[in-house]
mmCIF file of C-alpha atoms in Angstrom:
data_model
loop_
_atom_site.group_PDB
_atom_site.id
_atom_site.type_symbol
_atom_site.label_atom_id
_atom_site.label_comp_id
_atom_site.label_asym_id
_atom_site.label_seq_id
_atom_site.Cartn_x
_atom_site.Cartn_y
_atom_site.Cartn_z
ATOM 1 C CA UNK A 107 121.916 192.419 187.029
ATOM 2 C CA UNK A 108 119.481 195.295 187.133
ATOM 3 C CA UNK A 109 121.449 197.234 184.484
ATOM 4 C CA UNK A 110 121.540 194.168 182.242
ATOM 5 C CA UNK A 111 117.786 193.679 182.550
ATOM 6 C CA UNK A 112 117.099 197.353 181.835
ATOM 7 C CA UNK A 113 119.332 197.252 178.774
ATOM 8 C CA UNK A 114 117.498 194.169 177.576
ATOM 9 C CA UNK A 115 114.146 195.916 177.938
ATOM 10 C CA UNK A 116 115.393 198.935 176.004
ATOM 11 C CA UNK A 117 116.727 196.764 173.201
ATOM 12 C CA UNK A 118 113.510 194.772 173.062
ATOM 13 C CA UNK A 119 111.458 197.982 172.969
ATOM 14 C CA UNK A 120 113.551 199.452 170.187
ATOM 15 C CA UNK A 121 113.363 196.232 168.186
ATOM 16 C CA UNK A 122 109.600 196.088 168.631
ATOM 17 C CA UNK A 123 109.204 199.660 167.449
ATOM 18 C CA UNK A 124 111.373 199.002 164.390
ATOM 19 C CA UNK A 125 109.501 195.821 163.476
ATOM 20 C CA UNK A 126 106.158 197.539 163.991
ATOM 21 C CA UNK A 127 107.178 200.399 161.731
ATOM 22 C CA UNK A 128 108.304 197.970 159.023
ATOM 23 C CA UNK A 129 105.006 196.083 159.261
ATOM 24 C CA UNK A 130 102.910 199.238 159.057
ATOM 25 C CA UNK A 131 104.778 200.909 156.199
ATOM 26 C CA UNK A 132 103.281 198.712 153.408
ATOM 27 C CA UNK A 133 99.815 199.088 154.942
ATOM 28 C CA UNK A 134 100.175 202.874 155.090
ATOM 29 C CA UNK A 135 101.263 202.946 151.439
ATOM 30 C CA UNK A 136 98.317 200.775 150.395
ATOM 31 C CA UNK A 137 95.850 202.993 152.254
ATOM 32 C CA UNK A 138 97.361 206.106 150.696
ATOM 33 C CA UNK A 139 97.063 204.567 147.227
ATOM 34 C CA UNK A 140 93.463 203.542 147.892
ATOM 35 C CA UNK A 141 92.522 207.027 149.081
ATOM 36 C CA UNK A 142 94.156 208.604 146.038
ATOM 37 C CA UNK A 143 92.220 206.282 143.728
ATOM 38 C CA UNK A 144 88.896 207.010 145.441
ATOM 39 C CA UNK A 145 89.573 210.759 145.329
ATOM 40 C CA UNK A 146 90.556 210.727 141.650
ATOM 41 C CA UNK A 147 87.597 208.549 140.649
ATOM 42 C CA UNK A 148 85.221 210.659 142.716
ATOM 43 C CA UNK A 149 86.305 213.909 141.111
ATOM 44 C CA UNK A 150 85.963 212.343 137.647
ATOM 45 C CA UNK A 151 82.399 211.224 138.463
ATOM 46 C CA UNK A 152 81.281 214.479 140.072
ATOM 47 C CA UNK A 153 80.813 216.536 136.880
ATOM 48 C CA UNK A 154 78.764 214.011 134.849
ATOM 49 C CA UNK A 155 76.681 213.162 137.909
ATOM 50 C CA UNK A 156 75.943 216.844 138.502
ATOM 51 C CA UNK A 157 74.933 217.270 134.866
ATOM 52 C CA UNK A 158 72.692 214.201 135.080
ATOM 53 C CA UNK A 159 70.939 215.580 138.156
ATOM 54 C CA UNK A 160 70.496 219.035 136.599
ATOM 55 C CA UNK A 161 69.056 217.641 133.357
ATOM 56 C CA UNK A 162 66.679 215.411 135.300
ATOM 57 C CA UNK A 163 65.488 218.417 137.325
ATOM 58 C CA UNK A 164 64.946 220.451 134.143
ATOM 59 C CA UNK A 165 62.924 217.599 132.620
ATOM 60 C CA UNK A 166 60.861 217.289 135.794
ATOM 61 C CA UNK A 167 60.159 221.025 135.740
ATOM 62 C CA UNK A 168 58.974 220.838 132.119
ATOM 63 C CA UNK A 169 56.713 217.862 132.844
ATOM 64 C CA UNK A 170 55.198 219.568 135.871
ATOM 65 C CA UNK A 171 54.253 222.552 133.719
ATOM 66 C CA UNK A 172 52.707 220.388 130.989
ATOM 67 C CA UNK A 173 49.026 219.660 131.750
ATOM 68 C CA UNK A 174 49.081 216.740 129.312
ATOM 69 C CA UNK A 175 52.180 215.104 130.793
ATOM 70 C CA UNK A 176 51.954 211.397 131.560
ATOM 71 C CA UNK A 177 51.767 211.005 135.376
ATOM 72 C CA UNK A 178 53.696 207.740 135.180
ATOM 73 C CA UNK A 179 56.487 209.416 133.224
ATOM 74 C CA UNK A 180 56.619 212.243 135.765
ATOM 75 C CA UNK A 181 56.860 209.708 138.585
ATOM 76 C CA UNK A 182 59.763 207.978 136.836
ATOM 77 C CA UNK A 183 61.581 211.277 136.369
ATOM 78 C CA UNK A 184 61.007 212.093 140.042
ATOM 79 C CA UNK A 185 62.734 208.798 140.813
ATOM 80 C CA UNK A 186 65.694 209.709 138.601
ATOM 81 C CA UNK A 187 66.053 213.058 140.385
ATOM 82 C CA UNK A 188 65.979 211.324 143.756
ATOM 83 C CA UNK A 189 68.468 208.664 142.679
ATOM 84 C CA UNK A 190 70.849 211.300 141.295
ATOM 85 C CA UNK A 191 70.687 213.155 144.596
ATOM 86 C CA UNK A 192 71.396 209.958 146.524
ATOM 87 C CA UNK A 193 74.357 209.093 144.297
ATOM 88 C CA UNK A 194 75.725 212.606 144.750
ATOM 89 C CA UNK A 195 75.482 212.262 148.539
ATOM 90 C CA UNK A 196 77.247 208.883 148.411
ATOM 91 C CA UNK A 197 79.974 210.347 146.211
ATOM 92 C CA UNK A 198 80.536 213.228 148.626
ATOM 93 C CA UNK A 199 80.823 210.735 151.494
ATOM 94 C CA UNK A 200 83.424 208.761 149.518
ATOM 95 C CA UNK A 201 85.414 211.917 148.827
ATOM 96 C CA UNK A 202 85.226 212.888 152.492
ATOM 97 C CA UNK A 203 86.427 209.422 153.526
ATOM 98 C CA UNK A 204 89.308 209.619 151.044
ATOM 99 C CA UNK A 205 90.350 213.075 152.257
ATOM 100 C CA UNK A 206 88.711 213.840 155.623
ATOM 101 C CA UNK A 207 89.901 217.434 155.821
ATOM 102 C CA UNK A 208 90.212 218.130 152.115
ATOM 103 C CA UNK A 209 92.275 221.278 152.520
ATOM 104 C CA UNK A 210 95.182 220.591 150.167
ATOM 105 C CA UNK A 211 96.424 222.417 148.278
ATOM 106 C CA UNK A 212 95.976 225.818 149.919
ATOM 107 C CA UNK A 213 96.049 228.734 147.528
ATOM 108 C CA UNK A 214 94.318 232.097 146.984
ATOM 109 C CA UNK A 215 90.782 231.784 145.632
ATOM 110 C CA UNK A 216 87.928 234.087 144.678
ATOM 111 C CA UNK A 217 85.289 233.286 147.301
ATOM 112 C CA UNK A 218 82.632 235.392 145.559
ATOM 113 C CA UNK A 219 83.109 233.578 142.247
ATOM 114 C CA UNK A 220 83.004 230.235 144.028
ATOM 115 C CA UNK A 221 79.663 231.196 145.617
ATOM 116 C CA UNK A 222 78.284 232.203 142.221
ATOM 117 C CA UNK A 223 79.179 228.785 140.845
ATOM 118 C CA UNK A 224 77.535 226.978 143.767
ATOM 119 C CA UNK A 225 74.368 229.087 143.471
ATOM 120 C CA UNK A 226 74.205 228.418 139.727
ATOM 121 C CA UNK A 227 74.388 224.679 140.421
ATOM 122 C CA UNK A 228 71.613 224.994 143.031
ATOM 123 C CA UNK A 229 69.330 227.150 140.859
ATOM 124 C CA UNK A 230 67.219 224.300 139.487
ATOM 125 C CA UNK A 231 66.653 222.810 142.948
ATOM 126 C CA UNK A 232 65.736 226.246 144.329
ATOM 127 C CA UNK A 233 63.214 226.847 141.538
ATOM 128 C CA UNK A 234 61.615 223.468 142.120
ATOM 129 C CA UNK A 235 61.199 224.356 145.791
ATOM 130 C CA UNK A 236 59.867 227.837 144.995
ATOM 131 C CA UNK A 237 62.834 229.463 146.751
ATOM 132 C CA UNK A 238 64.541 232.629 145.513
ATOM 133 C CA UNK A 239 68.326 232.637 145.764
ATOM 134 C CA UNK A 240 69.886 236.067 146.300
ATOM 135 C CA UNK A 241 73.584 236.939 146.377
ATOM 136 C CA UNK A 242 75.234 240.126 147.628
ATOM 137 C CA UNK A 243 78.984 240.560 147.184
ATOM 138 C CA UNK A 244 80.682 243.451 148.959
ATOM 139 C CA UNK A 245 83.855 244.205 147.023
ATOM 140 C CA UNK A 246 86.615 241.775 146.088
ATOM 141 C CA UNK A 247 86.646 238.769 148.433
ATOM 142 C CA UNK A 248 89.669 236.500 148.209
ATOM 143 C CA UNK A 249 90.446 233.739 150.681
ATOM 144 C CA UNK A 250 93.229 231.231 151.280
ATOM 145 C CA UNK A 251 92.457 227.514 151.240
ATOM 146 C CA UNK A 252 91.330 224.601 149.118
ATOM 147 C CA UNK A 253 88.756 225.646 146.526
ATOM 148 C CA UNK A 254 87.407 222.063 146.333
ATOM 149 C CA UNK A 255 86.918 221.812 150.089
ATOM 150 C CA UNK A 256 85.399 225.297 150.322
ATOM 151 C CA UNK A 257 83.010 224.486 147.468
ATOM 152 C CA UNK A 258 81.896 221.452 149.469
ATOM 153 C CA UNK A 259 81.321 223.612 152.563
ATOM 154 C CA UNK A 260 79.386 226.332 150.715
ATOM 155 C CA UNK A 261 77.275 223.698 148.942
ATOM 156 C CA UNK A 262 76.379 222.157 152.308
ATOM 157 C CA UNK A 263 75.320 225.563 153.692
ATOM 158 C CA UNK A 264 73.182 226.309 150.629
ATOM 159 C CA UNK A 265 71.578 222.847 150.686
ATOM 160 C CA UNK A 266 70.763 223.265 154.369
ATOM 161 C CA UNK A 267 69.187 226.676 153.763
ATOM 162 C CA UNK A 268 67.096 225.395 150.837
ATOM 163 C CA UNK A 269 65.710 222.555 152.957
ATOM 164 C CA UNK A 270 64.460 224.957 155.633
ATOM 165 C CA UNK A 271 63.635 228.174 153.752
ATOM 166 C CA UNK A 272 60.083 229.347 153.110
ATOM 167 C CA UNK A 273 60.612 231.836 150.281
ATOM 168 C CA UNK A 274 64.187 233.138 150.133
ATOM 169 C CA UNK A 275 67.815 232.262 150.771
ATOM 170 C CA UNK A 276 70.203 235.212 151.043
ATOM 171 C CA UNK A 277 73.943 234.794 150.599
ATOM 172 C CA UNK A 278 76.303 237.613 151.511
ATOM 173 C CA UNK A 279 80.059 237.575 150.874
ATOM 174 C CA UNK A 280 82.459 240.216 152.134
ATOM 175 C CA UNK A 281 86.011 240.855 153.256
ATOM 176 C CA UNK A 282 86.633 241.976 156.823
ATOM 177 C CA UNK A 283 90.306 242.822 157.090
ATOM 178 C CA UNK A 284 92.194 239.560 157.528
ATOM 179 C CA UNK A 285 88.984 237.522 157.286
ATOM 180 C CA UNK A 286 86.829 236.445 154.348
ATOM 181 C CA UNK A 287 83.236 236.014 155.523
ATOM 182 C CA UNK A 288 80.229 234.244 154.029
ATOM 183 C CA UNK A 289 76.721 234.375 155.477
ATOM 184 C CA UNK A 290 73.838 232.148 154.369
ATOM 185 C CA UNK A 291 70.393 233.071 155.688
ATOM 186 C CA UNK A 292 67.038 231.349 155.214
ATOM 187 C CA UNK A 293 63.599 232.669 156.130
ATOM 188 C CA UNK A 294 62.420 229.419 157.669
ATOM 189 C CA UNK A 295 61.245 228.699 161.195
ATOM 190 C CA UNK A 296 64.591 229.404 162.804
ATOM 191 C CA UNK A 297 66.569 227.568 165.479
ATOM 192 C CA UNK A 298 66.733 227.974 169.239
ATOM 193 C CA UNK A 299 70.188 229.576 169.858
ATOM 194 C CA UNK A 300 70.649 227.477 173.012
ATOM 195 C CA UNK A 301 71.179 224.375 170.884
ATOM 196 C CA UNK A 302 73.745 226.052 168.600
ATOM 197 C CA UNK A 303 76.743 224.035 169.901
ATOM 198 C CA UNK A 304 75.043 220.762 168.912
ATOM 199 C CA UNK A 305 74.182 221.891 165.395
ATOM 200 C CA UNK A 306 77.676 221.060 164.193
ATOM 201 C CA UNK A 307 77.568 217.495 165.465
ATOM 202 C CA UNK A 308 76.862 214.772 162.926
ATOM 203 C CA UNK A 309 73.135 214.027 162.488
ATOM 204 C CA UNK A 310 72.194 216.774 164.926
ATOM 205 C CA UNK A 311 68.564 217.772 165.432
ATOM 206 C CA UNK A 312 67.089 220.947 166.866
ATOM 207 C CA UNK A 313 63.609 222.084 167.800
ATOM 208 C CA UNK A 314 61.888 224.364 165.310
ATOM 209 C CA UNK A 315 61.385 227.829 166.767
ATOM 210 C CA UNK A 316 57.725 228.309 167.666
ATOM 211 C CA UNK A 317 56.685 225.035 166.007
ATOM 212 C CA UNK A 318 56.417 221.338 166.731
ATOM 213 C CA UNK A 319 58.867 218.943 165.129
ATOM 214 C CA UNK A 320 62.586 219.151 164.529
ATOM 215 C CA UNK A 321 65.083 220.509 162.038
ATOM 216 C CA UNK A 322 67.490 217.781 160.963
ATOM 217 C CA UNK A 323 71.012 218.581 159.783
ATOM 218 C CA UNK A 324 72.614 215.232 158.877
ATOM 219 C CA UNK A 325 76.310 215.443 158.033
ATOM 220 C CA UNK A 326 76.213 218.806 156.254
ATOM 221 C CA UNK A 327 76.885 221.271 159.058
ATOM 222 C CA UNK A 328 79.366 218.944 160.741
ATOM 223 C CA UNK A 329 81.275 218.797 157.461
ATOM 224 C CA UNK A 330 81.252 222.608 157.216
ATOM 225 C CA UNK A 331 82.624 222.898 160.757
ATOM 226 C CA UNK A 332 85.419 220.409 160.035
ATOM 227 C CA UNK A 333 86.439 222.170 156.819
ATOM 228 C CA UNK A 334 86.322 225.588 158.509
ATOM 229 C CA UNK A 335 88.511 224.373 161.381
ATOM 230 C CA UNK A 336 90.993 222.847 158.940
ATOM 231 C CA UNK A 337 91.223 226.291 157.278
ATOM 232 C CA UNK A 338 91.847 227.949 160.669
ATOM 233 C CA UNK A 339 88.365 229.423 160.479
ATOM 234 C CA UNK A 340 84.979 228.777 162.058
ATOM 235 C CA UNK A 341 81.264 228.491 161.331
ATOM 236 C CA UNK A 342 78.666 229.917 163.710
ATOM 237 C CA UNK A 343 74.918 230.317 163.987
ATOM 238 C CA UNK A 344 74.147 234.028 164.274
ATOM 239 C CA UNK A 345 71.552 235.391 166.673
ATOM 240 C CA UNK A 346 68.707 236.435 164.358
ATOM 241 C CA UNK A 347 65.049 237.230 164.944
ATOM 242 C CA UNK A 348 63.751 235.049 162.110
ATOM 243 C CA UNK A 349 65.013 232.105 160.121
ATOM 244 C CA UNK A 350 68.572 230.864 160.510
ATOM 245 C CA UNK A 351 71.801 232.581 159.478
ATOM 246 C CA UNK A 352 75.089 230.701 159.360
ATOM 247 C CA UNK A 353 78.384 232.553 159.092
ATOM 248 C CA UNK A 354 81.521 230.927 157.703
ATOM 249 C CA UNK A 355 84.793 232.815 158.148
ATOM 250 C CA UNK A 356 88.285 231.833 156.967
ATOM 251 C CA UNK A 357 91.564 233.728 156.502
ATOM 252 C CA UNK A 358 91.552 236.235 153.655
ATOM 253 C CA UNK A 359 94.210 236.229 150.945
ATOM 254 C CA UNK A 360 96.616 239.110 150.677
ATOM 255 C CA UNK A 361 95.594 241.798 148.208
ATOM 256 C CA UNK A 362 97.754 241.157 145.103
ATOM 257 C CA UNK A 363 97.552 244.844 144.186
ATOM 258 C CA UNK A 364 98.909 245.977 147.537
ATOM 259 C CA UNK A 365 102.476 247.244 147.385
ATOM 260 C CA UNK A 366 104.989 246.452 150.121
ATOM 261 C CA UNK A 367 106.123 249.442 152.193
ATOM 262 C CA UNK A 368 109.099 251.306 150.823
ATOM 263 C CA UNK A 369 112.335 250.846 152.690
ATOM 264 C CA UNK A 370 113.913 254.045 153.891
#
């Protein structure tokens, strides 16, 4: 009797698992299709939206320099710049939801060239804020990973630095053996190192060093940490005397010019 009951339970369990799998398969396919559509549409929208935001910033800069500019027109352009920034943030959230880790495909990439592209895209925003962007590249720096995901991470680090900098943002890229390293430093008020572990939580806040108020980090640094971890890397807040310096490190790509050892 006991053996019969046990066999019945096993059969029922196996049947339940099979039926559950059959029920979930169409749902999984539908979700996959939805995510692919959102990702494809998002990537198609990213370029024109970036161009729209850049052109709006250039127009705003020209109006600000014109003493005869219509204040109402300037206010409207300010609204366009803000709306473009909001749409860009929404688009990035959609892309993140469609591909939470965003690390496929993995392939060798030029990290220094990627940083140049991100800094070029941020140049107008930096000029509007009165911030100087400076880049130092130490030799050839190639990494392994998803260029799209890494661009998202570097953009988040640059945006964070621009929000908190006073005059300058310094970006340094270098290769350290098996690691490709990127450091982004701002000359702002700095962060208390004791709160560093919380900085990579979503919507984290931290006290400003030596000042009242808080530095707010939103989703940006949390996104960087997730992308770094997915690339088998990490992002850390370095111990600095002034401002804040974030270091992102991921595996370096093999040197394509290196020759394999000769077999004896």
